[in-house]
Amino acid sequence: MKQNRSGFSFRSLHLSLRFVLPLACALALLAYAAVPLFDGLTLRWFSRDLDMRSQLISSTLQEPLADLVQKGERLRINVLIQRATQDERLLAVGVCDTNNKLLYRSSLFPKAITCTSHEADAKDPLHLIRLPQGPVHVVTSPLKYEGISIGSLMLIHDMSYVERRSADTRKYIIILFVVLGVVISLITVLVAHLSWQGWMEGVRAMMRGEGILRPFSQPASAELQPLVGEMRTLLRNLESERRHADDMTTTWNPAALRALLNKQLTGDQVLVVSNREPYIHIRTDQGVIVHRPASGLVTAVEPVMRACSGTWIAHGSGSADRETVNRHDRVGVPPAKPEYNLRRIWLTKEEEQGYYYGFANEGLWPLCHNAHVRPIFRSSDWEWYQKINQRFSDAVVREAHGDDPVVLVQDYHFALLPAMIRERLPKATIITFWHIPWPNPESFGICPWREELLQGMLGSTILGFHTPFHCKNFLETTDRYLETRIEHESSTIFHGGQLTMVEDYPISIQWPPAWQGTLPPVAQTRVEILAELNLPADHLLGLGVDRLDYTKGIPERFMAVERMLEQHPELVRRFSFVQIAAPSRSALEEYQSFETRVHALTERINQRFSRDGVPAIILKAEHHEPDQVNRYYRASNVCMVTSLHDGMNLVAKEYVAARDDEQGVLVLSQFTGAANELHEALIVNPYHVEQTAEALYQGLVMPEYEQQERMRSMRAQVKDFNVYRWAGRMLLDAARVRQRERLAARIGKLP
Ligand code: F6P
């Protein structure tokens, strides 16, 4: 049943009638019982009143009347008693002799009454005699002359007015009860309606998980308070049981992800927004080539998009990007066999400088990484950041087919985007994933636009980080700088009418790897790579794969190599460390000087430890396509990931995935998200050069059986916790939030 325009619900009317009808019956019964009670009461009051009046009249008449009766002055007696009856209520007066004979009587003296009439009613304390014309009140008092009884005086009061008044009173009582009934009913209906609304709000909020998995949008009404705790526990248990069941029973792969989308998010369109595009078209002398960027984000999200189809919106940064899109700026990708759409957004050099290089990479990037590089915040960069976020938001709105798409917002380039999209598409499910760490509140607090950034992010339905620690930092930061309601227990934030679930979703890579079953055996690749590097066939290889970024701990790694060679001179000329370093953000001074430092360090170490043309460090500071990188993974004895701070670091997982021979050792920084999952790696503090050097050495001399055990266990972890599970968990959570919201909306519309 519908709600009328004023929002009044007929359900609350029905509900109210259930109270009103019994209430009306109870009131009628009360009135039925109260009227006779009231009648009796008023009769007693009036009769007592008449008793007193009669006493007064008889004592007034006593003396003159006794005197006249004694003298036998009949005429004067009649005049006296007639005058006495002029009192409107005194109906009649009679005088009896000692033999109870009526001697004198006023004109209206009722014939039915005799001098002994009152004796029949002597026991009636009300002195009432009922006559055909109505009830009368009869009081007889002795008439004495000089102390001797000479008869009696009868005073008869008309009591019909009492009946009249009683009837009036009855009428008023009934009116009173009716009015009372109506007023109570109205109040009941109103209260029931308001309570129903409040209750429904509460239930709706609970269905959305507010106050249960997150705080209430409005505090639960008093009646609901006792229920909230129960509901909270119940829903949380159900939630975790369901999640656990999903996690355990589902083998996460592209098919499972597709099935989830079809089943749980039927008809919902998936849009991804990131700065970096998954395929970059570049013009070269040989023509247009397609480039796969060195990006953890792209590595993770691309297989998800292939599974889900939909549209990926990203900055078109390649020199041939414009010539490869259609008139809607879209191009089907992967280029060889398109599975989803890439929608490109164009930026001028100035825009890219302000939004990407400036605010995102000189401000937010160092702000979020503890790599001891000072963040730079410029108002002009902030302006660009806002404008470009708006541009991407416009693109999302244009690309959306309906009003409730699922939008996956990627990374720190788009902190403002969730709120911007939310404003235009209030029903959208916005899942924001922050690919880099989130700092503590003090560190984040130096950003001049911290409140705006937080508010922007809180437009998200779900906000994902790699680790529970980053979630905790985010909750604390929000708590510090915004007026929000936070439920730490369930990791939820309520702010400005929007509810955001903050969860950790450790990102991963696709499994099985794309190349599975298509590559030559590891031993063969190893021979080929060593030959390409002009190294002997039994040479030991260490490997690093990173963007040339100061957060990756490349110098620290090189220093560990140096230290290891110092401590184990027998490995000089027997070991080389290959560093694949993809140029990154080279327009920034910080990155230029970092690159210079890395080159200088390589040169210095090589000068010390290169022998017979065998370098200690081989720096390959150029772009490598994923298949090339994969060959190096397979050929190396040890892979070193020594980030000073890293959200996850997918190189660690890629290395593990590449080693289907179950050999190879991973040296992994304790400051990466991956260290939370890959426990069988050799975990190091990259700031501790000796410790890292020792781990490298241990890796190089580790027996094969131990390598196998460690690698097998890590592979099982990456296999189970692959990128489809990462995306699947977020989409499942999103689906649940949507279902909960739809259900809550439906409950509100029920009759
Ligand atoms: O770590 C954050 C991140 O966005 C990664 O996802 C990715 O590896 C890297 O930065 C890419 O940086 P950029 O897009 O600036 O080259």
Tab-separated table of N, CA and C in Angstrom, residues 594-647:
chain	number	residue	atom	x	y	z
A	594	PHE	N	66.673	11.061	-7.554
A	594	PHE	CA	66.701	9.684	-7.067
A	594	PHE	C	67.349	8.779	-8.123
A	595	GLU	N	66.970	8.988	-9.348
A	595	GLU	CA	67.528	8.172	-10.430
A	595	GLU	C	69.043	8.376	-10.514
A	596	THR	N	69.458	9.629	-10.386
A	596	THR	CA	70.888	9.942	-10.432
A	596	THR	C	71.609	9.208	-9.293
A	597	ARG	N	70.965	9.189	-8.121
A	597	ARG	CA	71.563	8.543	-6.951
A	597	ARG	C	71.708	7.037	-7.183
A	598	VAL	N	70.689	6.453	-7.772
A	598	VAL	CA	70.707	5.009	-8.015
A	598	VAL	C	71.817	4.663	-9.009
A	599	HIS	N	71.925	5.478	-10.042
A	599	HIS	CA	72.982	5.230	-11.040
A	599	HIS	C	74.352	5.353	-10.386
A	600	ALA	N	74.510	6.402	-9.575
A	600	ALA	CA	75.813	6.647	-8.942
A	600	ALA	C	76.180	5.493	-8.006
A	601	LEU	N	75.201	5.026	-7.278
A	601	LEU	CA	75.441	3.933	-6.330
A	601	LEU	C	75.820	2.651	-7.076
A	602	THR	N	75.130	2.406	-8.181
A	602	THR	CA	75.421	1.226	-8.997
A	602	THR	C	76.873	1.280	-9.470
A	603	GLU	N	77.239	2.465	-9.938
A	603	GLU	CA	78.591	2.639	-10.459
A	603	GLU	C	79.625	2.396	-9.363
A	604	ARG	N	79.353	2.968	-8.194
A	604	ARG	CA	80.311	2.846	-7.091
A	604	ARG	C	80.482	1.379	-6.683
A	605	ILE	N	79.375	0.683	-6.546
A	605	ILE	CA	79.441	-0.721	-6.101
A	605	ILE	C	80.089	-1.587	-7.181
A	606	ASN	N	79.747	-1.280	-8.428
A	606	ASN	CA	80.352	-2.065	-9.518
A	606	ASN	C	81.860	-1.853	-9.588
A	607	GLN	N	82.256	-0.616	-9.263
A	607	GLN	CA	83.702	-0.353	-9.268
A	607	GLN	C	84.398	-1.222	-8.217
A	608	ARG	N	83.728	-1.454	-7.128
A	608	ARG	CA	84.340	-2.231	-6.045
A	608	ARG	C	84.309	-3.732	-6.339
A	609	PHE	N	83.184	-4.213	-6.917
A	609	PHE	CA	83.001	-5.671	-6.936
A	609	PHE	C	82.858	-6.312	-8.321
A	610	SER	N	82.988	-5.546	-9.389
A	610	SER	CA	82.913	-6.195	-10.717
A	610	SER	C	84.270	-6.849	-11.006
A	611	ARG	N	84.180	-8.056	-11.517
A	611	ARG	CA	85.432	-8.762	-11.849
A	611	ARG	C	85.278	-9.401	-13.226
A	612	ASP	N	86.316	-9.294	-14.021
A	612	ASP	CA	86.375	-9.973	-15.328
A	612	ASP	C	85.109	-9.734	-16.161
A	613	GLY	N	84.641	-8.508	-16.124
A	613	GLY	CA	83.454	-8.178	-16.931
A	613	GLY	C	82.151	-8.673	-16.334
A	614	VAL	N	82.219	-9.213	-15.106
A	614	VAL	CA	80.982	-9.661	-14.452
A	614	VAL	C	80.572	-8.582	-13.440
A	615	PRO	N	79.494	-7.851	-13.744
A	615	PRO	CA	79.117	-6.762	-12.834
A	615	PRO	C	78.413	-7.279	-11.573
A	616	ALA	N	78.593	-6.540	-10.495
A	616	ALA	CA	77.878	-6.888	-9.252
A	616	ALA	C	76.410	-6.492	-9.389
A	617	ILE	N	76.197	-5.331	-9.996
A	617	ILE	CA	74.815	-4.857	-10.178
A	617	ILE	C	74.580	-4.551	-11.651
A	618	ILE	N	73.477	-5.069	-12.150
A	618	ILE	CA	73.092	-4.769	-13.535
A	618	ILE	C	71.811	-3.942	-13.453
A	619	LEU	N	71.957	-2.671	-13.750
A	619	LEU	CA	70.790	-1.771	-13.640
A	619	LEU	C	70.137	-1.635	-15.005
A	620	LYS	N	68.891	-2.038	-15.082
A	620	LYS	CA	68.164	-1.941	-16.350
A	620	LYS	C	67.045	-0.919	-16.159
A	621	ALA	N	67.437	0.351	-16.287
A	621	ALA	CA	66.498	1.435	-16.005
A	621	ALA	C	65.675	1.760	-17.253
A	622	GLU	N	64.812	0.855	-17.610
A	622	GLU	CA	63.961	1.065	-18.787
A	622	GLU	C	62.687	0.235	-18.636
A	623	HIS	N	61.733	0.556	-19.488
A	623	HIS	CA	60.457	-0.151	-19.391
A	623	HIS	C	60.589	-1.600	-19.854
A	624	HIS	N	59.979	-2.509	-19.139
A	624	HIS	CA	59.933	-3.918	-19.532
A	624	HIS	C	58.478	-4.342	-19.560
A	625	GLU	N	58.112	-5.051	-20.583
A	625	GLU	CA	56.746	-5.583	-20.640
A	625	GLU	C	56.618	-6.745	-19.640
A	626	PRO	N	55.386	-7.037	-19.154
A	626	PRO	CA	55.215	-8.063	-18.112
A	626	PRO	C	55.834	-9.415	-18.462
A	627	ASP	N	55.751	-9.835	-19.737
A	627	ASP	CA	56.306	-11.156	-20.068
A	627	ASP	C	57.823	-11.185	-19.924
A	628	GLN	N	58.463	-10.021	-20.206
A	628	GLN	CA	59.914	-9.954	-20.042
A	628	GLN	C	60.274	-10.054	-18.560
A	629	VAL	N	59.530	-9.305	-17.745
A	629	VAL	CA	59.774	-9.306	-16.299
A	629	VAL	C	59.627	-10.729	-15.764
A	630	ASN	N	58.602	-11.402	-16.281
A	630	ASN	CA	58.318	-12.756	-15.817
A	630	ASN	C	59.501	-13.698	-16.084
A	631	ARG	N	60.172	-13.510	-17.168
A	631	ARG	CA	61.345	-14.355	-17.481
A	631	ARG	C	62.424	-14.140	-16.428
A	632	TYR	N	62.612	-12.900	-16.026
A	632	TYR	CA	63.627	-12.618	-14.993
A	632	TYR	C	63.242	-13.241	-13.647
A	633	TYR	N	61.936	-13.174	-13.359
A	633	TYR	CA	61.480	-13.802	-12.110
A	633	TYR	C	61.895	-15.271	-12.094
A	634	ARG	N	61.663	-15.907	-13.230
A	634	ARG	CA	61.890	-17.358	-13.286
A	634	ARG	C	63.380	-17.713	-13.274
A	635	ALA	N	64.182	-16.751	-13.743
A	635	ALA	CA	65.610	-17.071	-13.868
A	635	ALA	C	66.412	-16.790	-12.596
A	636	SER	N	65.831	-16.028	-11.675
A	636	SER	CA	66.654	-15.564	-10.548
A	636	SER	C	66.604	-16.519	-9.360
A	637	ASN	N	67.692	-16.461	-8.537
A	637	ASN	CA	67.738	-17.289	-7.327
A	637	ASN	C	67.029	-16.599	-6.170
A	638	VAL	N	67.165	-15.288	-6.126
A	638	VAL	CA	66.551	-14.530	-5.028
A	638	VAL	C	65.893	-13.285	-5.612
A	639	CYS	N	64.701	-12.960	-5.109
A	639	CYS	CA	64.063	-11.689	-5.499
A	639	CYS	C	64.006	-10.807	-4.254
A	640	MET	N	64.446	-9.569	-4.396
A	640	MET	CA	64.465	-8.684	-3.224
A	640	MET	C	63.423	-7.575	-3.365
A	641	VAL	N	62.549	-7.517	-2.367
A	641	VAL	CA	61.557	-6.430	-2.294
A	641	VAL	C	61.855	-5.702	-0.985
A	642	THR	N	62.442	-4.518	-1.100
A	642	THR	CA	62.918	-3.857	0.123
A	642	THR	C	62.281	-2.471	0.307
A	643	SER	N	61.007	-2.353	-0.037
A	643	SER	CA	60.329	-1.049	0.069
A	643	SER	C	60.457	-0.482	1.481
A	644	LEU	N	60.627	0.826	1.523
A	644	LEU	CA	60.688	1.491	2.836
A	644	LEU	C	59.282	1.624	3.412
A	645	HIS	N	58.311	1.633	2.528
A	645	HIS	CA	56.906	1.662	2.919
A	645	HIS	C	56.101	1.359	1.662
A	646	ASP	N	55.194	0.423	1.731
A	646	ASP	CA	54.458	0.011	0.530
A	646	ASP	C	53.089	-0.515	0.940
A	647	GLY	N	52.072	-0.105	0.204
A	647	GLY	CA	50.718	-0.579	0.529
A	647	GLY	C	50.671	-2.099	0.536
